[in-house]
Coordinates of C-alpha atoms and ligand atoms in Angstrom, one line a residue:
X31 CA 16.2 -31.6 -27.4
X32 CA 17.9 -34.9 -26.6
X33 CA 17.4 -35.8 -23.0
X34 CA 18.4 -39.5 -23.3
X35 CA 20.5 -40.5 -20.4
X36 CA 24.0 -41.5 -21.4
X37 CA 27.0 -43.1 -19.7
X38 CA 29.5 -40.7 -18.1
X39 CA 32.3 -39.6 -20.4
X40 CA 35.3 -41.9 -20.0
X41 CA 33.3 -44.6 -18.3
X42 CA 32.6 -47.3 -20.8
X43 CA 30.1 -50.0 -21.2
X44 CA 31.7 -53.3 -22.0
X45 CA 29.3 -54.8 -24.5
X46 CA 28.7 -58.5 -25.1
X47 CA 30.8 -58.5 -28.3
X48 CA 33.8 -57.6 -26.2
X49 CA 32.8 -59.6 -23.2
X50 CA 34.7 -62.8 -24.2
X51 CA 38.0 -60.9 -24.4
X52 CA 37.5 -60.0 -20.7
X53 CA 36.5 -63.6 -19.8
X54 CA 39.6 -64.9 -21.6
X55 CA 41.8 -62.4 -19.7
X56 CA 40.3 -63.1 -16.3
X57 CA 40.5 -66.9 -16.8
X58 CA 44.2 -66.5 -17.8
X59 CA 45.1 -64.4 -14.9
X60 CA 43.5 -66.6 -12.3
X61 CA 45.7 -69.6 -13.4
X62 CA 48.7 -67.2 -13.5
X63 CA 48.1 -65.9 -10.0
X64 CA 47.7 -69.4 -8.7
X65 CA 51.0 -70.4 -10.2
X66 CA 52.7 -67.8 -8.0
X67 CA 50.7 -68.3 -4.9
X68 CA 48.8 -65.0 -4.9
X69 CA 45.6 -65.2 -3.0
X70 CA 42.7 -63.0 -4.0
X71 CA 41.3 -60.1 -1.9
X72 CA 38.2 -58.1 -2.8
X73 CA 38.1 -54.6 -1.7
X74 CA 35.5 -51.8 -1.6
X75 CA 35.3 -49.3 -4.4
X76 CA 34.9 -46.3 -2.0
X77 CA 37.3 -45.4 0.8
X78 CA 37.8 -42.5 3.1
X79 CA 39.6 -39.7 1.2
X80 CA 42.3 -39.5 3.8
X81 CA 43.6 -43.0 2.9
X82 CA 44.6 -41.9 -0.6
X83 CA 45.9 -38.5 0.4
X84 CA 48.1 -40.1 3.0
X85 CA 49.4 -43.0 0.8
X86 CA 49.6 -41.6 -2.8
X87 CA 50.8 -38.2 -1.6
X88 CA 49.2 -34.7 -1.7
X89 CA 51.4 -33.4 -4.5
X90 CA 50.7 -36.0 -7.1
X91 CA 48.6 -35.9 -10.3
X92 CA 46.2 -38.4 -8.8
X93 CA 45.5 -36.6 -5.5
X94 CA 45.7 -33.0 -6.9
X95 CA 43.4 -33.4 -9.9
X96 CA 42.2 -36.9 -10.7
X97 CA 40.3 -38.2 -7.7
X98 CA 36.5 -38.5 -7.6
X99 CA 35.9 -37.1 -4.1
X100 CA 32.6 -36.3 -2.6
X101 CA 30.8 -35.7 0.7
X102 CA 28.5 -38.4 1.8
X103 CA 25.6 -36.2 2.7
X104 CA 24.1 -38.7 5.1
X105 CA 27.0 -38.3 7.5
X106 CA 29.3 -35.6 6.2
X107 CA 32.3 -38.0 5.6
X108 CA 34.6 -37.3 2.7
X109 CA 34.8 -40.3 0.4
X110 CA 36.8 -41.1 -2.7
X111 CA 36.3 -43.6 -5.5
X112 CA 39.5 -45.6 -5.4
X113 CA 42.0 -44.4 -8.0
X114 CA 44.3 -47.5 -7.4
X115 CA 44.3 -50.6 -5.3
X116 CA 47.5 -50.6 -3.3
X117 CA 46.3 -48.2 -0.6
X118 CA 43.0 -50.1 0.0
X119 CA 44.9 -53.4 0.0
X120 CA 47.3 -52.3 2.7
X121 CA 44.4 -50.7 4.7
X122 CA 42.6 -54.0 4.6
X123 CA 45.7 -56.0 5.6
X124 CA 46.2 -53.8 8.6
X125 CA 42.6 -53.6 9.6
X126 CA 42.3 -57.4 9.6
X127 CA 45.8 -58.1 10.9
X128 CA 46.6 -60.3 7.9
X129 CA 50.3 -59.9 8.4
X130 CA 50.3 -61.5 11.8
X131 CA 51.1 -65.1 10.6
X132 CA 53.9 -63.8 8.3
X133 CA 54.5 -62.3 4.9
X134 CA 51.8 -62.6 2.3
X135 CA 51.0 -62.4 -1.4
X136 CA 47.7 -60.8 -2.4
X137 CA 46.0 -59.9 -5.7
X138 CA 42.9 -57.8 -6.5
X139 CA 41.2 -56.8 -9.7
X140 CA 38.5 -54.4 -10.6
X141 CA 37.6 -50.9 -11.6
X142 CA 39.6 -47.8 -10.7
X143 CA 38.5 -44.2 -11.1
X144 CA 40.5 -41.2 -12.2
X145 CA 39.3 -37.9 -13.6
X146 CA 41.6 -37.7 -16.6
X147 CA 41.0 -36.5 -20.2
X148 CA 39.5 -39.6 -21.9
X149 CA 41.4 -40.8 -25.0
X150 CA 42.4 -44.2 -26.3
X151 CA 43.9 -46.2 -23.4
X152 CA 43.0 -43.6 -20.9
X153 CA 39.6 -43.6 -19.2
X154 CA 37.9 -42.3 -16.1
X155 CA 36.8 -45.8 -15.1
X156 CA 39.4 -48.3 -16.0
X157 CA 40.4 -51.7 -14.7
X158 CA 43.5 -53.1 -13.1
X159 CA 44.7 -56.4 -11.8
X160 CA 47.3 -55.8 -9.1
X161 CA 49.5 -57.9 -7.0
X162 CA 51.1 -57.0 -3.6
X163 CA 53.8 -59.0 -1.7
X164 CA 54.0 -57.8 1.9
X165 CA 56.7 -58.6 4.4
X166 CA 59.4 -59.4 1.8
X167 CA 62.6 -57.4 1.7
X168 CA 63.7 -58.5 -1.7
X169 CA 65.2 -58.1 -4.2
X170 CA 64.2 -61.7 -5.0
X171 CA 60.5 -60.8 -4.7
X172 CA 61.0 -57.7 -6.9
X173 CA 62.5 -60.0 -9.5
X174 CA 59.9 -62.7 -9.1
X175 CA 57.1 -60.1 -9.7
X176 CA 58.9 -58.9 -12.8
X177 CA 59.3 -62.6 -14.0
X178 CA 55.6 -63.1 -13.2
X179 CA 54.6 -60.2 -15.5
X180 CA 56.9 -61.6 -18.2
X181 CA 55.2 -64.9 -17.9
X182 CA 51.8 -63.3 -18.4
X183 CA 52.9 -61.5 -21.6
X184 CA 54.1 -64.9 -22.9
X185 CA 50.8 -66.6 -21.9
X186 CA 48.8 -63.9 -23.6
X187 CA 51.0 -64.1 -26.7
X188 CA 52.1 -60.4 -26.4
X189 CA 55.1 -59.2 -28.3
X190 CA 57.0 -56.0 -28.0
X191 CA 56.5 -55.3 -24.4
X192 CA 59.8 -54.1 -22.9
X193 CA 60.9 -53.7 -19.3
X194 CA 62.3 -50.4 -17.8
X195 CA 63.7 -50.4 -14.3
X196 CA 65.1 -47.8 -11.9
X197 CA 65.9 -47.4 -8.3
X198 CA 64.6 -44.5 -6.2
X199 CA 66.9 -45.3 -3.3
X200 CA 66.0 -44.5 0.3
X201 CA 64.7 -41.3 1.8
X202 CA 68.2 -39.9 2.4
X203 CA 69.3 -40.5 -1.2
X204 CA 66.1 -38.9 -2.5
X205 CA 66.7 -35.9 -0.3
X206 CA 70.3 -35.5 -1.6
X207 CA 69.0 -35.8 -5.2
X208 CA 66.2 -33.4 -4.5
X209 CA 68.6 -30.6 -3.7
X210 CA 70.4 -31.1 -7.0
X211 CA 67.2 -31.3 -8.9
X212 CA 65.8 -28.1 -7.5
X213 CA 69.1 -26.3 -8.4
X214 CA 69.0 -27.8 -11.9
X215 CA 65.4 -26.7 -12.5
X216 CA 65.9 -23.3 -11.0
X217 CA 68.7 -22.7 -13.5
X218 CA 66.1 -23.4 -16.3
X219 CA 63.1 -21.6 -14.9
X220 CA 62.2 -20.3 -18.3
X221 CA 61.6 -23.8 -19.7
X222 CA 59.4 -25.0 -16.8
X223 CA 55.7 -25.4 -17.4
X224 CA 53.1 -24.3 -14.8
X225 CA 52.9 -27.8 -13.3
X226 CA 56.6 -28.0 -12.9
X227 CA 56.9 -24.5 -11.3
X228 CA 54.3 -25.4 -8.8
X229 CA 56.0 -28.6 -7.9
X230 CA 59.5 -27.2 -7.9
X231 CA 59.6 -26.9 -4.1
X232 CA 56.8 -29.2 -3.1
X233 CA 57.7 -32.3 -5.1
X234 CA 60.5 -31.8 -7.7
X235 CA 60.9 -35.5 -8.3
X236 CA 57.5 -35.5 -9.8
X237 CA 58.7 -33.1 -12.5
X238 CA 60.7 -36.0 -14.0
X239 CA 57.4 -37.7 -14.7
X240 CA 56.2 -34.8 -16.8
X241 CA 54.5 -35.9 -20.1
X242 CA 54.9 -32.4 -21.6
X243 CA 57.1 -32.7 -24.7
X244 CA 58.5 -29.2 -24.3
X245 CA 59.9 -30.3 -20.9
X246 CA 61.7 -33.2 -22.5
X247 CA 65.1 -31.8 -22.8
X248 CA 65.4 -30.2 -19.4
X249 CA 64.1 -33.5 -17.8
X250 CA 66.6 -35.5 -19.9
X251 CA 69.5 -33.4 -18.6
X252 CA 68.4 -33.4 -14.9
X253 CA 70.7 -35.0 -12.4
X254 CA 70.0 -38.7 -11.9
X255 CA 68.9 -40.1 -8.6
X256 CA 70.6 -43.3 -9.8
X257 CA 74.0 -41.5 -9.2
X258 CA 73.0 -40.7 -5.6
X259 CA 71.9 -44.1 -4.4
X260 CA 72.7 -45.2 -0.8
X261 CA 74.9 -48.3 -0.7
X262 CA 72.0 -50.6 0.5
X263 CA 69.7 -49.5 -2.2
X264 CA 72.5 -49.8 -4.7
X265 CA 73.2 -53.4 -3.7
X266 CA 69.5 -54.2 -3.7
X267 CA 69.4 -52.9 -7.3
X268 CA 72.4 -55.0 -8.2
X269 CA 70.7 -58.0 -6.6
X270 CA 67.6 -57.4 -8.7
X271 CA 69.6 -57.1 -11.9
X272 CA 71.5 -60.3 -11.2
X273 CA 68.2 -62.3 -10.8
X274 CA 66.8 -60.8 -13.9
X275 CA 69.9 -61.8 -15.8
X276 CA 69.8 -65.3 -14.4
X277 CA 66.2 -65.6 -15.6
X278 CA 67.1 -64.2 -19.0
X279 CA 64.8 -61.2 -18.7
X280 CA 66.0 -58.2 -20.7
X281 CA 65.7 -54.8 -19.2
X282 CA 66.7 -51.2 -19.7
X283 CA 67.6 -48.9 -16.9
X284 CA 65.6 -45.7 -17.2
X285 CA 67.0 -43.1 -14.8
X286 CA 64.0 -40.8 -15.3
X287 CA 61.5 -43.5 -14.3
X288 CA 59.9 -42.2 -11.0
X289 CA 56.2 -43.3 -11.1
X290 CA 53.3 -41.0 -10.3
X291 CA 52.8 -42.0 -6.7
X292 CA 54.8 -41.0 -3.7
X293 CA 55.0 -44.3 -1.8
X294 CA 57.6 -45.9 -3.9
X295 CA 61.3 -46.4 -2.9
X296 CA 64.1 -48.5 -4.3
X297 CA 62.9 -50.7 -7.2
X298 CA 60.4 -49.2 -9.7
X299 CA 59.6 -50.7 -13.0
X300 CA 57.3 -50.3 -16.0
X301 CA 56.4 -52.6 -18.9
X302 CA 56.0 -50.4 -22.0
X303 CA 55.0 -50.9 -25.6
X304 CA 55.3 -48.6 -28.6
X305 CA 52.2 -50.0 -30.2
X306 CA 49.6 -48.1 -28.2
X307 CA 50.6 -44.5 -28.9
X308 CA 51.1 -42.2 -25.9
X309 CA 49.4 -44.7 -23.5
X310 CA 52.1 -47.2 -23.8
X311 CA 52.6 -48.3 -20.2
X312 CA 50.7 -51.5 -19.7
X313 CA 52.1 -52.4 -16.2
X314 CA 53.8 -50.5 -13.5
X315 CA 55.0 -51.1 -10.0
X316 CA 57.8 -51.3 -7.5
X317 CA 58.8 -51.3 -3.9
X318 CA 57.0 -49.3 -1.2
X319 CA 58.7 -50.2 2.0
X320 CA 57.4 -47.1 3.8
X321 CA 53.7 -47.4 3.0
X322 CA 52.6 -49.9 5.7
X323 CA 53.9 -47.7 8.5
X324 CA 52.6 -44.6 6.9
X325 CA 49.1 -46.0 7.1
X326 CA 49.6 -47.0 10.7
X327 CA 51.2 -50.5 10.7
X328 CA 54.5 -51.8 11.8
X329 CA 57.3 -51.1 9.3
X330 CA 56.9 -53.8 6.7
X331 CA 58.8 -54.0 3.3
X332 CA 56.5 -54.5 0.3
X333 CA 56.4 -54.7 -3.4
X334 CA 53.7 -54.7 -6.0
X335 CA 52.5 -53.9 -9.5
X336 CA 49.3 -53.2 -11.4
X337 CA 48.3 -54.0 -15.0
X338 CA 46.0 -51.8 -17.0
X339 CA 43.5 -54.3 -18.4
X340 CA 42.1 -52.1 -21.2
X341 CA 45.6 -51.5 -22.5
X342 CA 46.4 -55.2 -22.5
X343 CA 43.2 -56.1 -24.3
X344 CA 44.0 -53.3 -26.8
X345 CA 47.4 -55.0 -27.4
X346 CA 45.9 -58.4 -27.8
X347 CA 43.4 -57.0 -30.4
X348 CA 46.2 -55.1 -32.1
X349 CA 47.8 -58.5 -32.6
X350 CA 44.6 -59.8 -34.3
X351 CA 44.7 -62.7 -31.9
X352 CA 41.7 -64.8 -32.5
X353 CA 39.9 -65.3 -29.1
X354 CA 36.6 -66.9 -30.1
X355 CA 33.6 -66.3 -27.9
X356 CA 32.4 -69.4 -26.2
X357 CA 29.7 -71.1 -28.3
X358 CA 26.4 -72.5 -27.0
X359 CA 26.3 -76.2 -27.5
X360 CA 22.7 -76.8 -28.2
X361 CA 19.8 -74.6 -29.3
X362 CA 16.5 -76.4 -28.6
X363 CA 13.5 -75.7 -30.9
X364 CA 10.1 -77.0 -30.2
X365 CA 6.5 -76.6 -31.3
X366 CA 3.2 -77.6 -29.7
X367 CA 2.1 -77.7 -26.1
X368 CA 3.3 -81.2 -25.3
X369 CA 6.6 -80.6 -27.1
X370 CA 7.2 -77.4 -25.2
X371 CA 6.6 -79.1 -21.9
X372 CA 9.1 -81.8 -22.8
X373 CA 11.6 -79.3 -24.2
X374 CA 11.9 -77.6 -20.8
X375 CA 12.7 -80.9 -19.2
X376 CA 15.1 -82.0 -21.9
X377 CA 17.0 -78.7 -21.8
X378 CA 17.5 -79.0 -18.0
X379 CA 18.6 -82.6 -18.5
X380 CA 21.2 -81.5 -21.0
X381 CA 22.4 -78.7 -18.7
X382 CA 22.6 -81.3 -15.8
X383 CA 25.1 -83.1 -18.1
X384 CA 27.3 -80.1 -18.6
X385 CA 26.1 -78.8 -21.9
X386 CA 25.2 -75.1 -22.5
X387 CA 21.7 -74.8 -23.9
X388 CA 19.5 -72.1 -25.3
X389 CA 15.9 -73.0 -25.1
X390 CA 13.9 -71.2 -27.8
X391 CA 11.4 -68.8 -26.3
X392 CA 8.6 -67.0 -28.0
X393 CA 7.1 -69.6 -30.4
X394 CA 7.2 -69.3 -34.2
X395 CA 7.5 -71.8 -37.1
X396 CA 10.2 -74.4 -37.1
X397 CA 11.7 -72.6 -40.0
X398 CA 12.0 -69.3 -38.1
X399 CA 13.2 -71.1 -35.0
X400 CA 15.9 -72.9 -37.0
X401 CA 17.1 -69.5 -38.3
X402 CA 17.5 -68.3 -34.8
X403 CA 19.3 -71.5 -33.9
X404 CA 21.8 -70.9 -36.8
X405 CA 22.2 -67.3 -35.8
X406 CA 22.9 -68.2 -32.2
X407 CA 26.2 -69.8 -33.2
X408 CA 25.2 -73.0 -31.4
X409 CA 26.9 -76.2 -32.7
X410 CA 23.8 -78.3 -32.6
X411 CA 20.0 -77.9 -32.6
X412 CA 17.7 -80.3 -30.8
X413 CA 14.3 -80.4 -32.4
X414 CA 11.2 -81.4 -30.5
X415 CA 8.0 -81.7 -32.5
X416 CA 4.8 -83.8 -31.8
X417 CA 6.5 -87.1 -32.8
X418 CA 9.5 -86.5 -30.6
X419 CA 7.4 -85.4 -27.7
X420 CA 5.2 -88.5 -27.9
X421 CA 8.3 -90.8 -27.8
X422 CA 10.2 -88.5 -25.4
X423 CA 13.0 -88.1 -27.9
X424 CA 15.0 -85.3 -29.5
X425 CA 16.2 -84.9 -33.1
X426 CA 19.7 -83.7 -32.8
X427 CA 21.1 -81.8 -35.9
X428 CA 24.6 -80.5 -36.2
X429 CA 24.4 -76.9 -37.5
X430 CA 28.0 -76.5 -38.6
X431 CA 28.8 -79.9 -40.1
X432 CA 27.1 -82.0 -42.7
X433 CA 26.5 -85.1 -40.5
X434 CA 22.7 -85.7 -41.0
X435 CA 20.4 -85.7 -38.1
X436 CA 19.6 -88.3 -35.4
X437 CA 16.6 -89.0 -33.3
X438 CA 17.5 -90.1 -29.8
X439 CA 16.4 -90.3 -26.2
X440 CA 18.0 -87.7 -24.0
X441 CA 20.5 -90.2 -22.4
X442 CA 21.6 -91.3 -25.9
X443 CA 21.8 -87.7 -27.0
X444 CA 24.2 -86.9 -24.1
X445 CA 26.4 -89.9 -25.0
X446 CA 26.4 -89.0 -28.7
X447 CA 27.1 -85.3 -28.1
X448 CA 29.9 -86.2 -25.8
X449 CA 31.4 -88.4 -28.5
X450 CA 31.3 -85.4 -30.8
X451 CA 33.1 -83.0 -28.4
X452 CA 36.6 -83.7 -29.5
Ligands
LIG123 P1 50.1 -43.0 -16.8 O1 51.5 -42.6 -16.7 O2 49.7 -43.7 -18.1 O3 49.1 -42.0 -16.4 P2 50.1 -44.0 -14.2 O4 51.5 -43.9 -13.8 O5 49.2 -43.0 -13.7 O6 50.0 -44.2 -15.7 P3 49.6 -46.3 -12.5 O7 48.9 -45.6 -11.4 O8 50.9 -46.9 -12.3 O9 49.5 -45.5 -13.8 O10 48.6 -47.5 -12.9 C1 49.1 -48.8 -13.4 C2 48.6 -49.0 -14.8 O11 47.2 -48.8 -14.9 C3 49.1 -48.1 -15.9 O12 50.4 -48.6 -16.3 C4 48.1 -48.2 -17.0 O13 48.3 -49.4 -17.7 C5 46.8 -48.3 -16.2 N1 46.2 -47.0 -16.1 C6 46.4 -46.0 -15.3 N2 45.6 -45.0 -15.5 C7 44.7 -45.4 -16.5 C8 43.6 -44.8 -17.1 N3 43.2 -43.5 -16.8 N4 43.0 -45.5 -18.1 C9 43.4 -46.7 -18.4 N5 44.4 -47.3 -17.8 C10 45.1 -46.7 -16.9
LIG124 MG1 48.3 -41.2 -14.6

């Protein structure tokens, strides 16, 4: 019997060998967010269930079957692990009255939770970085966010990520379209799958989002919301396209792009790649002018998107990009009581001066310590034996280059190591 406790299916450990990819991504996005003036917000991982039901919509994949919802037995509240960040972000903005001084740009990053069938690029705990611009009517902000994503792909050296856009219009245009959609699907009842039949009258728009290949044709032939746009949404969409063209950002209009959450209106967009199989959407977002008031705030236009970090990292790895782990600068080996005492002080001194240092722990011969120094990937070793300890010196030895070795006082070592750093 195997009673070892294992991680939950679809919830992955990110092991040290992969950690530097995440570091690289996080450092890159911080600079990128600053370049567009997005301030960070950190949000709880658990919220009241009602928040997600009300914002994402009752008849959506997420709310119907993907949420981790549970009762807090200490007080009977229904809680949910967040499946996405927008709802929490808007909740926090309203709770703390952050819109009072005017429009704002916010960004969050972290784990999201959805009970889906785990497969490559689809996990039960996954990570997103999201941005939200609140209080902007657009379409300039919609376009800026798209340009922002394009800049990130460039920064990350990603090829083959293409942009699809669509407009969902306003509530009235969606209602007009809805009638036509229901009629279309009713005429093809025999081709609808169970999900589609169930949604036919509760949320027919969602049927367009079906991933079932046998529904493909009927979805392709469905009436397009795009043809029913109200004049304001149509000119908003024209405005968006004009800015994209000015910026030289290529796009494709996908009339079936509806997104899996109810709060979107007008602009919706996805960045898609063909290189990750079925899980090809790496970034998705759009406008959600109704959400703030739906959660209890004053009507406030807003626009945002979220990037799936695992999928982006998969793309970077697919490209065989060489993101090297950060190397330790110095591995300190030492032997003997006096030497060990001095080694602790010398290591701290090197760290004071900005170097990363592994101080050997656990004793052993110089030979075995030097093997560990080599294996650590450090660029230099600093050796402290009896002689060095007596004269308060270090013998610094490059581990990757044939440069000989040098005995120096710690201050000299710092100067010399700095001279080697470029
Ligand atoms: P999909 O159609 O792939 O299910 P979605 O429409 O449910 O995606 P969003 O809610 O828009 O996805 O989330 C934004 C991005 O987060 C997606 O484009 C994707 O990159 C990523 N993402 C969503 N769900 C998962 C998941 N279960 N595992 C990994 N990444 C995910
Ligand atoms: Mg989904």
